[in-house]
Coordinates of C-alpha atoms in Angstrom, one line a residue:
Chain R
M1 CA 61.5 75.2 61.7
A2 CA 62.2 71.8 61.4
T3 CA 64.4 71.4 64.1
V4 CA 62.7 69.2 66.7
N5 CA 64.1 69.2 70.3
E6 CA 62.0 66.6 71.4
G7 CA 59.0 64.8 70.5
K8 CA 59.0 61.0 68.6
V9 CA 61.5 60.2 65.7
V10 CA 61.2 57.0 63.6
L11 CA 64.2 55.0 62.4
F12 CA 64.1 52.9 59.7
G13 CA 66.7 49.9 59.1
A14 CA 68.0 50.1 62.6
G15 CA 69.3 46.3 62.8
G16 CA 73.0 47.9 62.1
P17 CA 75.3 49.6 63.7
V18 CA 74.5 52.7 62.5
G19 CA 70.7 51.9 63.7
A20 CA 72.4 50.8 67.0
S21 CA 74.2 54.2 67.4
A22 CA 71.7 56.0 66.9
I23 CA 69.7 54.7 69.5
I24 CA 72.4 55.1 72.4
S25 CA 72.6 58.3 71.9
L26 CA 68.6 59.2 71.4
K27 CA 66.5 57.0 73.3
D28 CA 67.0 59.5 76.8
H29 CA 65.8 62.4 74.4
Y30 CA 63.2 61.3 71.8
T31 CA 60.6 58.7 72.0
L32 CA 61.8 56.3 69.8
R33 CA 60.4 54.0 67.0
V34 CA 62.3 51.6 66.0
T35 CA 62.6 49.8 63.2
D36 CA 63.5 47.0 61.1
L37 CA 63.0 44.3 58.3
R38 CA 63.7 42.0 61.2
P39 CA 61.6 41.4 64.8
M40 CA 64.9 44.6 66.8
T41 CA 64.9 41.6 69.7
E42 CA 66.0 38.8 66.8
V43 CA 68.3 41.5 65.4
A44 CA 69.6 41.8 69.4
A45 CA 70.7 38.3 69.5
A46 CA 72.5 38.0 66.2
P47 CA 76.3 38.4 66.2
P48 CA 77.3 41.9 65.7
Q49 CA 78.0 42.7 61.8
N50 CA 81.7 42.6 63.0
P51 CA 83.5 41.5 66.2
R52 CA 83.6 45.2 67.5
A53 CA 80.7 46.7 66.1
P54 CA 77.3 47.5 68.4
I55 CA 74.5 45.5 68.5
P56 CA 71.3 47.6 69.1
E57 CA 69.7 47.8 72.3
V58 CA 66.1 46.7 72.4
L59 CA 63.8 49.4 74.5
G60 CA 61.2 49.1 76.5
P61 CA 57.9 51.7 76.2
P62 CA 57.9 54.3 76.0
H63 CA 59.8 53.6 73.0
E64 CA 58.3 51.0 70.1
N65 CA 59.9 48.1 67.9
R66 CA 58.7 47.8 64.7
V67 CA 59.0 45.0 61.7
V68 CA 59.0 47.3 58.9
D69 CA 59.7 46.4 55.2
I70 CA 61.4 50.1 54.2
T71 CA 60.7 48.8 50.7
D72 CA 56.2 48.4 51.4
Y73 CA 55.3 52.3 50.9
A74 CA 52.3 51.1 53.4
Q75 CA 54.4 49.8 56.1
V76 CA 56.6 53.3 56.0
L77 CA 54.0 55.2 56.2
M78 CA 52.3 53.7 58.8
A79 CA 55.7 54.2 61.3
C80 CA 55.7 57.6 59.9
E81 CA 52.3 58.2 61.7
G82 CA 52.7 61.2 64.5
M83 CA 56.3 61.2 64.3
D84 CA 58.5 64.3 64.5
A85 CA 61.5 63.4 62.7
A86 CA 63.0 60.4 60.7
I87 CA 66.1 58.8 60.7
N88 CA 66.9 56.6 57.7
V89 CA 70.2 54.3 58.2
S90 CA 68.8 51.4 56.0
V91 CA 70.6 50.1 53.5
V92 CA 71.5 47.1 51.1
R93 CA 74.6 46.7 49.6
P94 CA 75.7 43.7 47.5
H95 CA 72.2 41.8 46.1
P96 CA 71.5 42.9 42.8
V97 CA 67.4 43.5 43.1
L98 CA 67.5 44.4 47.0
A99 CA 69.8 47.2 46.9
F100 CA 68.0 49.2 44.1
Q101 CA 65.0 48.3 45.8
V102 CA 65.9 49.4 49.7
N103 CA 68.8 52.0 48.6
M104 CA 66.3 53.0 45.8
V105 CA 62.7 52.7 46.7
G106 CA 63.5 52.7 49.6
A107 CA 64.9 56.7 50.2
Y108 CA 61.2 57.1 48.1
N109 CA 58.8 55.7 50.2
V110 CA 60.7 56.7 53.7
A111 CA 60.6 61.0 52.0
K112 CA 56.8 60.0 50.2
A113 CA 56.3 59.2 54.0
C114 CA 57.3 61.9 55.7
V115 CA 55.2 64.5 53.5
A116 CA 52.3 63.1 54.1
C117 CA 52.8 62.8 57.8
G118 CA 54.3 66.2 57.9
I119 CA 57.6 65.6 58.8
K120 CA 59.6 68.3 58.7
R121 CA 63.2 66.7 58.9
L122 CA 64.5 63.7 57.7
I123 CA 68.0 62.4 58.4
H124 CA 69.4 60.2 55.4
T125 CA 72.6 58.0 55.7
G126 CA 74.8 57.0 52.7
P127 CA 78.0 56.2 51.9
F128 CA 81.1 58.3 50.3
H129 CA 83.1 55.5 48.7
T130 CA 86.7 57.2 48.5
S131 CA 88.1 54.9 46.5
L132 CA 86.1 53.2 42.8
G133 CA 88.7 53.0 40.6
H134 CA 88.1 55.5 38.0
N135 CA 89.3 59.3 37.8
A136 CA 86.4 60.7 39.4
D137 CA 86.4 59.2 42.7
Y138 CA 88.5 62.0 44.3
W139 CA 91.3 60.0 45.9
N140 CA 93.3 61.8 44.4
D141 CA 92.5 65.1 45.9
F142 CA 92.5 66.6 49.0
Q143 CA 90.5 69.3 51.2
V144 CA 86.8 67.0 50.1
E145 CA 84.2 68.5 51.2
A146 CA 81.2 67.6 52.0
D147 CA 78.8 69.4 49.0
I148 CA 81.3 67.9 46.2
P149 CA 78.6 66.1 43.7
L150 CA 79.3 62.1 44.1
H151 CA 80.2 60.1 41.3
P152 CA 79.7 56.3 42.0
G153 CA 80.2 55.3 38.5
K154 CA 79.1 51.3 37.9
D155 CA 79.3 50.3 41.8
L156 CA 76.1 48.1 42.9
Y157 CA 76.0 49.7 46.3
A158 CA 77.3 53.4 45.3
V159 CA 75.3 54.1 42.6
S160 CA 71.8 52.5 44.1
K161 CA 72.7 54.6 47.0
Y162 CA 73.2 57.8 45.0
L163 CA 70.0 57.6 43.6
G164 CA 68.9 57.6 46.9
R165 CA 70.1 60.5 47.6
H166 CA 69.0 62.5 44.3
I167 CA 65.0 61.6 45.4
T168 CA 66.0 62.3 48.5
R169 CA 67.2 65.9 47.5
V170 CA 64.0 66.2 45.4
F171 CA 61.8 66.0 47.7
A172 CA 63.5 68.2 49.5
E173 CA 63.7 71.2 46.8
R174 CA 60.1 70.6 45.9
E175 CA 58.1 69.3 48.9
G176 CA 58.7 70.9 51.7
L177 CA 61.0 68.5 53.3
E178 CA 64.4 68.8 55.3
V179 CA 66.7 66.5 54.5
L180 CA 70.0 66.3 56.3
T181 CA 72.2 63.3 54.2
F182 CA 75.0 62.1 56.7
V183 CA 77.6 60.1 54.4
Y184 CA 80.4 57.8 56.0
T185 CA 83.2 56.0 54.8
H186 CA 85.0 53.8 57.9
F187 CA 83.4 52.9 60.9
R188 CA 85.6 51.8 64.1
P189 CA 84.8 51.5 68.5
R190 CA 85.9 54.7 70.3
E191 CA 88.4 51.9 71.8
I192 CA 92.4 51.6 70.8
L193 CA 93.5 48.5 71.7
P194 CA 96.8 48.2 72.6
E195 CA 98.1 46.4 69.4
E196 CA 96.3 49.1 67.4
H197 CA 98.8 52.0 68.3
G198 CA 100.5 53.5 65.3
Q199 CA 98.6 51.0 62.8
G200 CA 97.4 53.9 61.0
V201 CA 94.1 55.2 60.7
Y202 CA 91.4 55.2 57.3
P203 CA 91.8 59.3 56.5
Y204 CA 87.9 59.1 56.4
S205 CA 87.0 57.4 59.7
T206 CA 84.1 57.4 62.4
S207 CA 83.6 55.8 65.9
W208 CA 80.7 54.0 66.3
E209 CA 79.8 56.2 69.4
D210 CA 80.7 60.0 67.6
T211 CA 77.9 58.3 64.8
G212 CA 75.4 57.7 67.1
E213 CA 75.7 61.5 69.1
A214 CA 75.8 63.0 65.4
F215 CA 71.9 62.1 65.0
L216 CA 71.1 64.3 68.2
Y217 CA 72.5 67.5 66.6
G218 CA 71.1 66.3 63.1
L219 CA 68.2 66.3 65.1
R220 CA 68.3 70.2 66.9
A221 CA 70.3 71.9 64.2
P222 CA 68.3 75.0 63.3
E223 CA 67.0 75.2 59.6
M224 CA 69.7 74.4 57.2
P225 CA 70.7 77.4 54.7
S226 CA 68.8 75.1 51.6
P227 CA 66.4 72.3 52.0
Y228 CA 68.8 69.4 51.0
E229 CA 71.8 69.7 52.9
D230 CA 74.9 66.4 52.5
F231 CA 77.6 66.1 55.7
F232 CA 80.8 64.2 55.7
I233 CA 80.2 63.0 59.3
C234 CA 84.2 62.2 60.3
A235 CA 87.1 62.8 62.6
R236 CA 88.7 66.5 61.4
L237 CA 92.2 64.3 60.7
P238 CA 95.2 65.9 60.0
H239 CA 95.9 63.8 56.2
D240 CA 93.2 67.2 55.8
K241 CA 91.9 64.7 52.9
Y242 CA 88.4 65.0 53.9
R243 CA 86.4 67.3 56.2
P244 CA 83.9 67.7 57.6
D245 CA 83.9 71.2 58.8
K246 CA 80.5 71.6 57.4
A247 CA 78.7 69.5 59.9
K248 CA 80.5 71.8 62.4
R249 CA 79.2 74.9 61.0
L250 CA 75.7 73.6 60.6
L251 CA 75.0 71.1 63.2
G252 CA 77.6 72.5 65.7
W253 CA 78.7 68.3 66.1
E254 CA 82.6 67.6 65.5
A255 CA 84.0 64.2 66.3
K256 CA 85.1 63.5 69.6
D257 CA 87.2 61.0 68.6
R258 CA 90.4 61.7 66.4
F259 CA 92.3 58.6 67.1
E260 CA 95.5 60.1 67.3
A261 CA 97.3 56.7 69.0
L262 CA 96.5 55.2 65.7
Y263 CA 98.7 57.4 63.6
T264 CA 101.4 58.6 65.9
R265 CA 104.5 56.0 66.3
P266 CA 104.0 54.6 70.0
Chain Q
M1 CA 76.8 47.9 12.7
R2 CA 74.9 45.7 15.2
V3 CA 72.5 47.8 17.4
A4 CA 70.6 46.1 19.9
V5 CA 67.5 48.3 20.9
I6 CA 66.7 47.0 24.4
G7 CA 63.0 48.2 25.7
A8 CA 61.8 47.1 21.5
D9 CA 58.2 46.5 23.3
R10 CA 58.0 50.2 24.2
P11 CA 56.9 52.7 22.0
W12 CA 59.4 54.5 21.0
G13 CA 61.4 51.3 20.8
A14 CA 59.7 49.4 18.6
L15 CA 59.5 52.6 16.3
L16 CA 63.7 53.5 16.3
A17 CA 64.1 48.8 16.1
A18 CA 62.1 49.3 12.7
E19 CA 63.7 52.2 11.0
L20 CA 67.1 51.5 12.5
G21 CA 66.4 48.5 10.8
V22 CA 67.2 50.4 7.3
E23 CA 70.3 50.8 8.1
F24 CA 71.8 49.0 11.2
E25 CA 71.6 45.1 11.9
V26 CA 68.7 45.7 14.1
V27 CA 68.8 43.6 17.5
A28 CA 65.1 43.9 18.7
I29 CA 65.1 43.1 22.6
G30 CA 62.2 43.7 25.2
A31 CA 60.5 42.4 28.2
E32 CA 57.2 41.5 26.5
E33 CA 56.3 38.0 25.3
T34 CA 55.7 39.3 21.9
S35 CA 56.4 41.8 19.3
D36 CA 55.7 42.3 15.6
L37 CA 58.8 43.5 14.8
A38 CA 61.3 40.3 12.7
G39 CA 63.3 38.6 15.2
Y40 CA 62.1 40.1 18.3
R41 CA 63.2 38.3 21.5
Q42 CA 61.9 38.5 24.7
V43 CA 64.3 39.0 27.7
D44 CA 64.3 39.8 31.4
L45 CA 65.9 42.9 31.1
L46 CA 66.0 43.2 34.9
Q47 CA 68.6 40.3 34.9
R48 CA 71.8 40.4 33.3
E49 CA 72.2 36.4 33.2
A50 CA 69.5 37.2 30.9
L51 CA 70.8 39.8 28.6
D52 CA 74.0 39.1 28.8
P53 CA 74.3 36.3 25.9
V54 CA 72.0 38.5 23.5
L55 CA 74.6 41.2 23.5
A56 CA 77.3 39.0 22.0
G57 CA 78.1 40.6 18.6
V58 CA 76.8 43.4 19.3
E59 CA 78.5 47.3 18.9
A60 CA 75.5 49.0 19.9
I61 CA 72.6 49.8 22.3
V62 CA 69.7 51.7 22.2
H63 CA 68.4 51.9 25.4
A64 CA 64.6 52.4 25.3
A65 CA 63.4 50.6 28.8
G66 CA 63.9 53.5 31.4
G67 CA 60.7 54.2 31.6
G68 CA 58.0 51.9 33.8
P69 CA 55.6 50.3 31.8
A70 CA 52.3 51.7 32.7
G71 CA 49.9 50.7 35.9
D72 CA 53.2 49.4 37.6
G73 CA 53.4 50.8 41.4
E74 CA 55.5 53.4 42.2
G75 CA 58.4 51.7 43.4
A76 CA 58.8 49.1 39.8
V77 CA 59.0 52.2 38.2
L78 CA 61.8 53.7 39.5
D79 CA 62.8 50.2 40.2
T80 CA 62.9 49.4 36.4
A81 CA 63.9 52.4 35.0
A82 CA 66.5 52.3 37.7
R83 CA 67.9 48.7 37.0
S84 CA 67.1 48.2 33.5
T85 CA 69.3 51.3 32.8
Y86 CA 72.3 49.6 35.3
V87 CA 71.6 45.8 33.7
A88 CA 72.1 46.9 30.3
L89 CA 74.8 49.2 30.7
T90 CA 76.8 47.0 32.4
A91 CA 76.0 44.4 30.1
A92 CA 77.3 46.4 27.2
C93 CA 81.0 47.2 29.3
A94 CA 81.6 43.2 30.0
V95 CA 80.7 42.5 25.9
G96 CA 83.1 45.2 24.9
I97 CA 80.4 47.6 23.2
E98 CA 81.5 51.2 23.7
K99 CA 79.1 52.9 22.1
A100 CA 75.4 53.7 24.2
V101 CA 72.3 55.7 23.5
L102 CA 70.1 56.5 26.5
L103 CA 66.2 57.7 25.8
S104 CA 65.1 59.9 28.5
D105 CA 61.9 62.4 29.0
L106 CA 62.0 66.4 27.8
D107 CA 59.3 66.0 31.0
L108 CA 62.4 66.2 33.3
M109 CA 62.6 70.1 31.9
R110 CA 59.3 70.8 31.4
D111 CA 58.8 72.8 34.8
Y112 CA 61.2 75.2 34.2
P113 CA 59.3 78.4 33.2
E114 CA 57.7 78.6 29.7
E115 CA 60.3 82.0 28.8
Y116 CA 63.3 80.5 29.5
I117 CA 65.8 79.2 27.0
V118 CA 66.5 75.5 28.4
D119 CA 69.8 74.1 26.8
P120 CA 70.0 70.0 27.7
Q121 CA 73.9 70.5 28.9
Q122 CA 73.8 73.7 30.9
W123 CA 70.5 73.1 33.3
N124 CA 69.9 70.6 35.4
A125 CA 66.8 67.9 35.1
L126 CA 63.9 69.6 36.9
P127 CA 62.2 66.2 38.1
R128 CA 59.0 66.2 40.3
A129 CA 58.8 64.4 43.7
E130 CA 56.9 61.4 42.0
A131 CA 57.8 57.9 40.8
G132 CA 56.9 58.6 37.0
S133 CA 58.7 61.9 37.3
L134 CA 62.0 60.4 38.7
A135 CA 61.8 57.9 37.0
P136 CA 63.4 59.0 33.7
L137 CA 65.9 61.0 35.9
M138 CA 67.2 58.1 37.5
A139 CA 67.6 56.3 34.0
E140 CA 70.0 59.2 33.3
L141 CA 72.3 59.2 36.3
V142 CA 73.0 55.2 36.0
G143 CA 73.4 56.3 32.7
R144 CA 75.8 59.1 33.1
E145 CA 77.9 57.2 35.8
I146 CA 78.6 53.8 33.7
A147 CA 78.8 55.2 30.4
R148 CA 80.0 58.4 30.4
T149 CA 80.8 57.6 26.4
G150 CA 77.3 57.6 25.5
R151 CA 74.5 59.4 23.9
C152 CA 71.1 61.0 26.5
L153 CA 68.7 61.4 23.6
R154 CA 65.4 63.2 25.7
F155 CA 62.1 63.0 23.7
G156 CA 58.6 64.3 24.0
E157 CA 55.5 62.8 23.1
L158 CA 56.0 60.3 20.1
G159 CA 54.7 61.6 17.5
A160 CA 53.7 65.3 18.9
E161 CA 56.1 67.1 20.2
T162 CA 58.4 64.7 18.6
T163 CA 57.9 62.7 15.4
A164 CA 59.2 59.4 14.7
D165 CA 61.9 61.0 11.4
D166 CA 63.6 63.7 14.1
A167 CA 63.6 61.0 16.9
V168 CA 65.1 58.0 14.1
E169 CA 67.4 60.7 12.6
A170 CA 69.0 61.4 16.1
V171 CA 69.5 57.9 17.5
R172 CA 71.2 57.4 13.9
Q173 CA 73.6 61.0 14.4
A174 CA 73.9 59.2 17.8
L175 CA 75.5 56.1 17.1
T176 CA 77.8 57.3 13.9
A177 CA 79.0 60.3 15.8
E178 CA 82.8 59.8 16.5
R179 CA 83.7 58.6 19.9
R180 CA 85.8 61.3 21.5
G181 CA 87.0 59.6 24.9
H182 CA 85.2 60.4 28.5
D183 CA 81.7 62.2 26.7
W184 CA 78.7 62.1 28.2
L185 CA 75.9 63.9 25.7
L186 CA 72.6 64.8 26.8
A187 CA 70.2 66.5 24.5
H188 CA 67.0 67.0 23.3
V189 CA 64.8 65.5 20.4
A190 CA 62.1 67.9 19.8
S191 CA 60.5 69.1 16.3
S192 CA 58.2 71.5 17.8
G193 CA 57.5 73.2 21.0
R194 CA 59.5 75.1 23.5
F195 CA 62.6 72.5 23.1
A196 CA 62.2 72.6 19.2

């Protein structure tokens, strides 16, 4: 059974806002090993990725903070030792070398280390690029669900993450590792400022708060129908363009934030 | 037609660069410092800045650098396969090259039961959870996503499962085939054995 109701969870790339959201939601339920390329104290002291994005909290014992370079397998393996589950929220977007190193090789290192350490559930993360400018990006479609095959085209960030997803899929199908891939597009804060009312909302949006909570559901969900499953982690919006129904069906998770004030005339 | 063979320092690339010269004007490119091939040029295949100028005037590429050199670490094997393909194909697109042939590996299909009749267009690749096995799939996925008007040829062992003559002929046909819009084609090039 891959369900992880309690125990130890390692987070990779936790210095970003998705990691910050995960820490908030998981810290009272699991013992966390929080890792990033930079020391977490340094991450926490730096400005946020954007003005309203969360900054990771630096946790004290029994949690642990550790510097881990995800491109170094030995470091990743040590970080996975003794863990019950792993969450990989690492990402590099524009760099022509590091994008492949982190998004693809990093995914390989994490999946391989999970298998080596007997970890049964890995939550992997990645983007869903809704508008890549070619005719296979689903931009003109509606009722799009999580099991569609992605077509990243030549976008560096999209294609390098796409390769990482395929690597984790192969590990899931070949090695008995259960991989849940959470897919995102646009994040925003739960709080809607007065000046935002009626300004519209992107059809694939998730609040930071819901983003974090989904990890708790992901860890606690029952065994999946297949060893590898993709999930749209977003609000069910009336646009009916992107449907996160699979997350509700298999994880029991649905977004609390629906952003009505954004798409309703003030 | 002026054809760049990228990865001419690898066994398949060296063979193709030599043999295709009979019909095409070949530009042999590789990462290694030297080669016996006439006009061979050493280029960092992982850097667009290095590859772009070499592709000036080229009309088609044969990418034979998808596999990692022996002895590299697992990360390097994956990185070389994916990034060299990404660099080669984005560079080709940038200079207006419309045709690419990507060499891959029949081992991607090896784990299907022997009695199955495995067709490249209809059967999914089945790599193992190992870098060396995943590397050609990484190259194929990048190639499929970017090219979509290219050819991907899966070869067996040089001189055994896939003979030199059959390999050269398969690449020659791929280079001269009529373009049909979005047209990613996978083909197995096997002279003997289960994939023949």
